[in-house]
Short mmCIF file of C-alpha atoms and ligand atoms in Angstrom, two decimals:
data_model
loop_
_atom_site.label_atom_id
_atom_site.label_comp_id
_atom_site.label_asym_id
_atom_site.label_seq_id
_atom_site.Cartn_x
_atom_site.Cartn_y
_atom_site.Cartn_z
CA MET A 165 0.00 0.00 0.00
CA ARG A 166 1.33 3.43 -0.96
CA THR A 167 1.80 5.83 1.93
CA VAL A 168 2.49 9.51 2.55
CA THR A 169 5.36 10.21 4.95
CA PHE A 170 5.00 13.16 7.32
CA ALA A 171 7.83 15.31 8.69
CA ASN A 172 8.27 13.15 11.82
CA GLY A 173 8.59 9.98 9.71
CA ASP A 174 5.05 8.68 10.38
CA ARG A 175 3.43 7.12 7.34
CA MET A 176 -0.28 7.23 6.49
CA PRO A 177 -1.64 4.62 4.05
CA LEU A 178 -3.08 6.46 1.03
CA LEU A 179 -6.20 4.30 0.93
CA GLY A 180 -8.45 4.52 3.98
CA LEU A 181 -11.94 3.44 4.90
CA GLY A 182 -14.57 6.22 5.03
CA THR A 183 -17.22 5.91 7.74
CA TRP A 184 -19.44 8.91 6.87
CA LYS A 185 -22.97 7.58 6.21
CA SER A 186 -22.12 4.12 7.53
CA ALA A 187 -25.13 3.27 9.64
CA PRO A 188 -24.94 2.17 13.25
CA GLY A 189 -25.42 -1.59 13.26
CA GLU A 190 -23.43 -1.86 10.01
CA VAL A 191 -20.30 0.18 10.50
CA GLY A 192 -18.69 -2.08 13.13
CA ALA A 193 -18.84 -5.13 10.91
CA ALA A 194 -17.51 -3.07 7.99
CA VAL A 195 -14.53 -1.77 10.00
CA ARG A 196 -13.74 -5.26 11.30
CA GLU A 197 -13.93 -6.74 7.80
CA ALA A 198 -11.85 -3.90 6.37
CA ILE A 199 -9.09 -4.55 8.89
CA ARG A 200 -9.25 -8.27 8.13
CA LEU A 201 -8.84 -7.48 4.42
CA GLY A 202 -5.84 -5.28 5.07
CA TYR A 203 -7.15 -1.72 5.47
CA ARG A 204 -4.97 0.12 8.01
CA HIS A 205 -6.44 3.64 7.76
CA ILE A 206 -9.91 4.44 9.13
CA ASP A 207 -11.44 7.90 8.73
CA CYS A 208 -13.90 8.89 11.48
CA ALA A 209 -15.63 11.98 12.85
CA SER A 210 -17.69 12.71 15.90
CA VAL A 211 -20.51 14.10 13.75
CA TYR A 212 -20.89 10.73 11.96
CA ALA A 213 -22.45 9.56 15.25
CA ASN A 214 -20.90 6.11 14.99
CA GLU A 215 -17.52 6.43 16.73
CA PRO A 216 -18.46 4.10 19.64
CA GLU A 217 -19.22 1.25 17.19
CA VAL A 218 -16.17 2.03 15.04
CA GLY A 219 -13.99 1.99 18.17
CA GLU A 220 -15.46 -1.28 19.38
CA ALA A 221 -14.56 -2.90 16.04
CA ILE A 222 -11.04 -1.47 16.10
CA ARG A 223 -10.48 -2.66 19.68
CA GLY A 224 -11.97 -6.05 18.78
CA ALA A 225 -9.47 -6.47 15.94
CA ILE A 226 -6.60 -5.47 18.23
CA ALA A 227 -7.76 -7.80 21.01
CA ALA A 228 -8.03 -10.66 18.50
CA GLY A 229 -4.41 -10.08 17.48
CA GLU A 230 -5.35 -9.15 13.89
CA VAL A 231 -3.55 -5.80 14.07
CA THR A 232 -1.79 -3.57 16.59
CA ARG A 233 -2.83 -0.01 17.42
CA GLU A 234 0.51 1.17 16.03
CA GLU A 235 -0.21 -0.45 12.65
CA LEU A 236 -3.45 1.51 12.33
CA TRP A 237 -3.97 5.11 11.22
CA ILE A 238 -7.08 6.58 12.88
CA THR A 239 -8.38 10.02 11.92
CA SER A 240 -11.19 11.92 13.63
CA LYS A 241 -12.56 15.45 13.30
CA LEU A 242 -13.49 18.38 15.50
CA TRP A 243 -17.16 19.26 14.99
CA CYS A 244 -18.17 22.85 14.33
CA ASN A 245 -19.76 23.32 17.76
CA ALA A 246 -16.36 22.94 19.44
CA HIS A 247 -14.40 25.65 17.65
CA GLY A 248 -12.40 27.97 19.92
CA GLN A 249 -9.14 27.22 21.68
CA ALA A 250 -10.60 25.93 24.97
CA ASN A 251 -13.13 23.59 23.33
CA VAL A 252 -10.75 21.47 21.28
CA GLU A 253 -9.27 19.30 24.02
CA PRO A 254 -12.65 18.31 25.57
CA ALA A 255 -14.02 17.51 22.09
CA LEU A 256 -10.99 15.39 21.21
CA ARG A 257 -11.18 13.58 24.57
CA ARG A 258 -14.86 12.81 23.83
CA SER A 259 -13.92 11.23 20.50
CA LEU A 260 -11.14 9.26 22.18
CA GLY A 261 -13.62 8.10 24.83
CA ASP A 262 -16.15 7.10 22.16
CA LEU A 263 -13.51 5.26 20.14
CA GLY A 264 -11.95 3.76 23.27
CA LEU A 265 -8.47 4.80 22.12
CA GLU A 266 -5.62 6.57 23.87
CA TRP A 267 -4.55 8.67 20.93
CA LEU A 268 -5.50 9.62 17.37
CA ASP A 269 -3.11 9.63 14.45
CA LEU A 270 -4.77 12.66 12.91
CA TYR A 271 -7.33 15.21 14.15
CA LEU A 272 -8.89 17.61 11.65
CA VAL A 273 -10.96 20.79 11.99
CA HIS A 274 -14.02 19.39 10.13
CA TRP A 275 -15.27 22.66 8.59
CA PRO A 276 -14.07 26.26 8.86
CA VAL A 277 -17.55 27.09 10.20
CA PRO A 278 -18.13 27.76 13.92
CA ILE A 279 -21.59 26.98 15.22
CA ARG A 280 -23.08 27.56 18.65
CA PRO A 281 -21.80 25.25 21.37
CA GLY A 282 -24.44 22.64 22.20
CA VAL A 283 -25.99 22.83 18.72
CA ALA A 284 -25.31 19.68 16.66
CA PHE A 285 -26.66 20.99 13.36
CA PRO A 286 -27.82 24.57 12.84
CA GLY A 287 -31.59 24.91 12.73
CA SER A 288 -31.51 28.60 11.89
CA GLY A 289 -29.00 31.25 10.84
CA ASP A 290 -28.64 32.24 14.50
CA ASP A 291 -26.95 28.93 15.25
CA LEU A 292 -24.04 29.92 13.03
CA LEU A 293 -21.47 32.19 14.58
CA PRO A 294 -19.92 34.97 12.54
CA PRO A 295 -16.42 33.84 11.45
CA ALA A 296 -14.80 36.75 13.31
CA ALA A 297 -16.44 35.65 16.60
CA VAL A 298 -14.32 32.51 16.71
CA PRO A 299 -11.29 33.05 14.46
CA LEU A 300 -9.81 29.96 12.83
CA THR A 301 -6.46 30.91 14.33
CA ASP A 302 -8.01 30.63 17.82
CA THR A 303 -9.33 27.13 17.09
CA TRP A 304 -5.95 26.26 15.62
CA GLN A 305 -4.22 27.09 18.90
CA GLY A 306 -6.45 24.47 20.54
CA MET A 307 -5.37 21.99 17.86
CA GLU A 308 -1.72 22.76 18.54
CA ALA A 309 -2.31 22.20 22.25
CA VAL A 310 -3.78 18.68 21.78
CA LEU A 311 -0.83 17.85 19.53
CA ASP A 312 1.55 19.01 22.27
CA LEU A 313 -0.32 16.81 24.77
CA GLY A 314 0.15 13.77 22.51
CA LEU A 315 -3.60 13.17 22.26
CA THR A 316 -3.14 13.15 18.50
CA HIS A 317 0.08 12.64 16.53
CA HIS A 318 -0.87 14.95 13.65
CA ILE A 319 -3.30 17.82 13.07
CA GLY A 320 -4.96 19.25 10.01
CA VAL A 321 -8.07 20.80 8.52
CA SER A 322 -10.92 19.82 6.22
CA ASN A 323 -13.00 21.80 3.72
CA PHE A 324 -10.48 24.67 3.89
CA SER A 325 -9.89 26.91 0.87
CA SER A 326 -6.34 27.99 0.10
CA ARG A 327 -7.15 31.35 1.61
CA LYS A 328 -8.35 29.92 4.96
CA LEU A 329 -5.38 27.57 5.04
CA GLN A 330 -3.08 30.56 4.55
CA GLN A 331 -4.81 32.39 7.45
CA VAL A 332 -3.98 29.47 9.73
CA LEU A 333 -0.48 28.95 8.33
CA ALA A 334 0.39 32.63 8.84
CA SER A 335 0.42 32.29 12.61
CA ALA A 336 0.70 28.52 13.13
CA ARG A 337 3.28 27.21 15.57
CA ARG A 338 2.57 23.68 14.28
CA GLN A 339 1.37 23.67 10.70
CA PRO A 340 -1.64 21.77 9.39
CA GLU A 341 -0.33 18.58 7.75
CA VAL A 342 -3.50 17.57 5.90
CA ASN A 343 -6.44 19.27 4.20
CA GLN A 344 -9.28 16.79 3.61
CA VAL A 345 -11.51 18.03 0.80
CA GLU A 346 -14.02 16.76 -1.72
CA ARG A 347 -12.18 15.59 -4.81
CA HIS A 348 -13.07 13.40 -7.78
CA PRO A 349 -12.86 13.79 -11.57
CA LEU A 350 -15.72 16.32 -11.66
CA LEU A 351 -13.98 18.45 -8.99
CA GLN A 352 -10.24 18.08 -9.55
CA GLN A 353 -9.16 21.20 -7.60
CA PRO A 354 -5.82 21.83 -9.40
CA GLN A 355 -5.23 25.24 -7.77
CA LEU A 356 -5.96 23.98 -4.25
CA LEU A 357 -3.67 20.99 -4.89
CA ALA A 358 -0.88 23.26 -6.08
CA ASP A 359 -1.30 25.62 -3.11
CA CYS A 360 -1.31 22.74 -0.63
CA ALA A 361 1.74 21.15 -2.27
CA ALA A 362 3.59 24.46 -2.05
CA ALA A 363 2.72 24.72 1.64
CA GLY A 364 3.63 21.07 2.35
CA VAL A 365 0.03 20.16 3.18
CA HIS A 366 -1.12 16.70 2.09
CA ILE A 367 -4.55 16.35 0.46
CA THR A 368 -7.04 13.64 1.36
CA ALA A 369 -9.93 13.24 -1.09
CA TYR A 370 -13.39 12.63 0.34
CA SER A 371 -16.43 11.53 -1.71
CA PRO A 372 -14.13 9.78 -4.21
CA LEU A 373 -17.09 7.74 -5.53
CA GLY A 374 -19.51 10.66 -5.55
CA SER A 375 -21.19 9.75 -2.23
CA GLY A 376 -24.38 8.57 -3.91
CA ASP A 377 -25.69 7.47 -0.51
CA ARG A 378 -25.94 11.06 0.81
CA PRO A 379 -29.30 12.01 2.33
CA ALA A 380 -31.63 13.60 -0.24
CA ALA A 381 -31.37 16.95 1.55
CA LEU A 382 -27.66 17.05 0.65
CA LYS A 383 -28.22 16.32 -3.01
CA GLY A 384 -28.83 18.65 -5.94
CA ALA A 385 -31.74 18.03 -8.30
CA ASP A 386 -29.68 17.34 -11.44
CA GLU A 387 -26.74 15.59 -9.89
CA PRO A 388 -24.41 13.57 -12.10
CA VAL A 389 -23.80 9.94 -11.04
CA LEU A 390 -20.04 9.69 -10.92
CA LEU A 391 -19.98 5.88 -10.87
CA GLU A 392 -21.92 5.89 -14.17
CA ASN A 393 -19.76 8.47 -15.93
CA PRO A 394 -19.21 7.17 -19.49
CA VAL A 395 -15.49 8.02 -19.61
CA ILE A 396 -14.83 6.35 -16.24
CA SER A 397 -16.93 3.33 -17.29
CA ALA A 398 -15.03 3.03 -20.60
CA ILE A 399 -11.66 3.14 -18.85
CA ALA A 400 -12.90 0.53 -16.35
CA ALA A 401 -14.05 -1.75 -19.20
CA GLU A 402 -10.64 -1.44 -20.87
CA HIS A 403 -8.88 -2.50 -17.66
CA GLY A 404 -11.43 -5.17 -16.79
CA CYS A 405 -12.11 -3.46 -13.47
CA SER A 406 -14.97 -1.45 -11.92
CA PRO A 407 -15.57 2.33 -12.26
CA ALA A 408 -15.00 2.62 -8.47
CA GLN A 409 -11.55 1.15 -8.87
CA VAL A 410 -10.69 3.68 -11.61
CA LEU A 411 -11.89 6.52 -9.38
CA ILE A 412 -9.80 5.30 -6.42
CA ALA A 413 -6.64 4.51 -8.44
CA TRP A 414 -6.76 8.01 -9.98
CA HIS A 415 -6.06 9.57 -6.55
CA LEU A 416 -3.52 7.01 -5.36
CA GLN A 417 -1.47 7.28 -8.50
CA SER A 418 -0.88 10.99 -7.89
CA GLY A 419 0.00 10.53 -4.22
CA ILE A 420 -3.34 11.73 -2.90
CA SER A 421 -4.99 9.76 -0.11
CA THR A 422 -8.64 8.83 -0.35
CA ILE A 423 -11.29 7.31 1.88
CA PRO A 424 -14.01 5.47 -0.11
CA LYS A 425 -16.86 4.38 2.16
CA SER A 426 -18.37 0.91 1.94
CA VAL A 427 -20.21 -1.41 4.27
CA SER A 428 -20.20 -4.29 1.77
CA PRO A 429 -17.44 -6.92 2.17
CA ALA A 430 -17.21 -7.44 -1.63
CA ARG A 431 -16.92 -3.73 -2.32
CA LEU A 432 -14.43 -3.23 0.52
CA GLN A 433 -12.23 -5.83 -1.13
CA GLN A 434 -12.72 -4.39 -4.60
CA ASN A 435 -11.82 -0.90 -3.38
CA LEU A 436 -8.65 -2.11 -1.67
CA ALA A 437 -7.60 -3.95 -4.85
CA ALA A 438 -7.76 -0.61 -6.71
CA ALA A 439 -4.34 0.10 -5.19
CA ASP A 440 -2.91 -2.39 -7.72
CA LEU A 441 -4.47 -0.72 -10.77
CA GLU A 442 -2.15 1.36 -13.00
CA LEU A 443 -3.88 3.95 -15.15
CA SER A 444 -2.09 4.84 -18.40
CA PRO A 445 -1.10 8.40 -19.35
CA SER A 446 -3.93 8.34 -21.87
CA ASP A 447 -6.44 7.28 -19.15
CA LEU A 448 -5.20 10.17 -17.01
CA GLU A 449 -5.59 12.60 -19.89
CA ARG A 450 -9.17 11.49 -20.49
CA ILE A 451 -9.99 11.86 -16.81
CA ALA A 452 -8.36 15.31 -16.71
CA GLY A 453 -10.90 16.35 -19.36
CA LEU A 454 -13.82 15.61 -17.01
CA ASP A 455 -13.24 18.48 -14.58
CA GLN A 456 -16.27 20.72 -14.18
CA HIS A 457 -15.38 22.19 -10.76
CA ARG A 458 -18.63 20.56 -9.67
CA ARG A 459 -19.11 20.23 -5.91
CA LEU A 460 -21.41 17.50 -4.67
CA VAL A 461 -21.04 18.52 -1.01
CA ASP A 462 -21.27 22.25 -1.67
CA GLY A 463 -21.83 23.44 1.93
CA SER A 464 -25.21 24.98 1.15
CA PHE A 465 -26.44 23.49 4.44
CA TRP A 466 -24.55 26.37 6.14
CA LEU A 467 -26.65 28.97 4.30
CA LEU A 468 -29.78 29.10 6.43
CA GLU A 469 -31.66 32.37 6.51
CA GLY A 470 -29.66 34.87 8.55
CA SER A 471 -26.44 32.82 8.25
CA PRO A 472 -23.25 34.90 8.15
CA TRP A 473 -21.97 32.56 5.39
CA SER A 474 -22.41 32.51 1.63
CA LEU A 475 -20.93 29.96 -0.77
CA GLN A 476 -18.51 32.69 -1.79
CA THR A 477 -17.25 33.26 1.76
CA LEU A 478 -17.19 29.52 2.48
CA TRP A 479 -15.08 28.51 -0.51
CA ASP A 480 -13.42 31.88 -1.27
CA GLU A 481 -14.45 31.49 -4.88
CA PRO A 482 -16.20 34.03 -7.08
P1 LIG B 609 -21.90 0.59 0.01
O1 LIG B 609 -21.51 1.13 1.33
O2 LIG B 609 -23.21 -0.15 0.03
O3 LIG B 609 -20.79 -0.24 -0.63
P2 LIG B 609 -18.18 7.81 -1.19
O4 LIG B 609 -17.04 7.00 -0.69
O5 LIG B 609 -17.83 8.69 -2.36
O6 LIG B 609 -18.88 8.57 -0.08
O7 LIG B 609 -19.26 6.79 -1.81
C1 LIG B 609 -19.90 5.82 -0.98
C2 LIG B 609 -21.00 5.16 -1.77
O8 LIG B 609 -20.43 4.35 -2.81
C3 LIG B 609 -21.85 4.21 -0.95
O9 LIG B 609 -23.16 4.26 -1.41
C4 LIG B 609 -21.23 2.84 -1.19
O10 LIG B 609 -22.16 1.82 -1.00
C5 LIG B 609 -20.85 2.97 -2.63
N1 LIG B 609 -19.70 2.14 -3.01
C6 LIG B 609 -18.58 1.87 -2.29
N2 LIG B 609 -17.73 1.10 -2.97
C7 LIG B 609 -18.33 0.84 -4.16
C8 LIG B 609 -17.95 0.07 -5.30
N3 LIG B 609 -16.80 -0.55 -5.37
N4 LIG B 609 -18.82 0.03 -6.34
C9 LIG B 609 -20.02 0.70 -6.29
N5 LIG B 609 -20.43 1.42 -5.26
C10 LIG B 609 -19.59 1.50 -4.19
#
């Protein structure tokens, strides 16, 4: 399995298991099966509301001698209601408690959007705090503190534009090592990739398969189905593999990590096997031609009436 090596020598496997949308009652078996198959990177978040079951599966695999904690890479994320320096450590300790682990490998600021403490999801614009009320640099100091405490071995961000990343980098004592963002052939993000590469920030791609299992409220009316894209399907047919494998291999081949979600043993295995697929220069050229800068998770759920956010201020795009 290809890995990315961080400044302290730690290595993160480029292919991880996503657990967003994995239902309670299913996610534990999926994590256990994934570890059995050879996955060593599990991507979690407190807002996915399944960390206790994910943790039970991880601890079960460790107790059964299938893997050691040190061989695993476990990521979790700070939810938006715990922005602010003083709130980070309690939130991280809650995730550690839910997972039943002593440390995380990576902790990410999930979104650059502070919401009111105690509010899980904003119900009105009032639940969203103005960005200046809880500056990202303040939250980042909390992230640096949990790194210093050894509660996590690495820290990073998610859904950050280049501009927001620069804001954090400008005053960071410990720099973000990862930016986890939506990325797939319809949203290739070349500028963000270049900016992150220049800053030494690794990119993890979420929704690599188009997250077709998102709740309807998070879907647009005329959404393209990435797994049925004709170019991707044609490349898959030429290689005798599945479209999902083409989509996964496309990231891995350029050194980008990715976290396809599955709760099906057969698809877990198929997705892991994508690490062995080599796309040709001509395949890569055809995929490059698919970019539409099309977001599937566009953050419009932050734009309730009275919200201080717009899509422009969220993504820093015109
Ligand atoms: P399932 O969990 O039943 O396997 P994303 O990772 O972009 O969020 O996409 C996840 C969605 O893609 C889920 O609906 C998942 O379903 C499905 N999926 C995962 N792996 C594959 C695969 N190899 N082929 C087709 N669909 C897949």
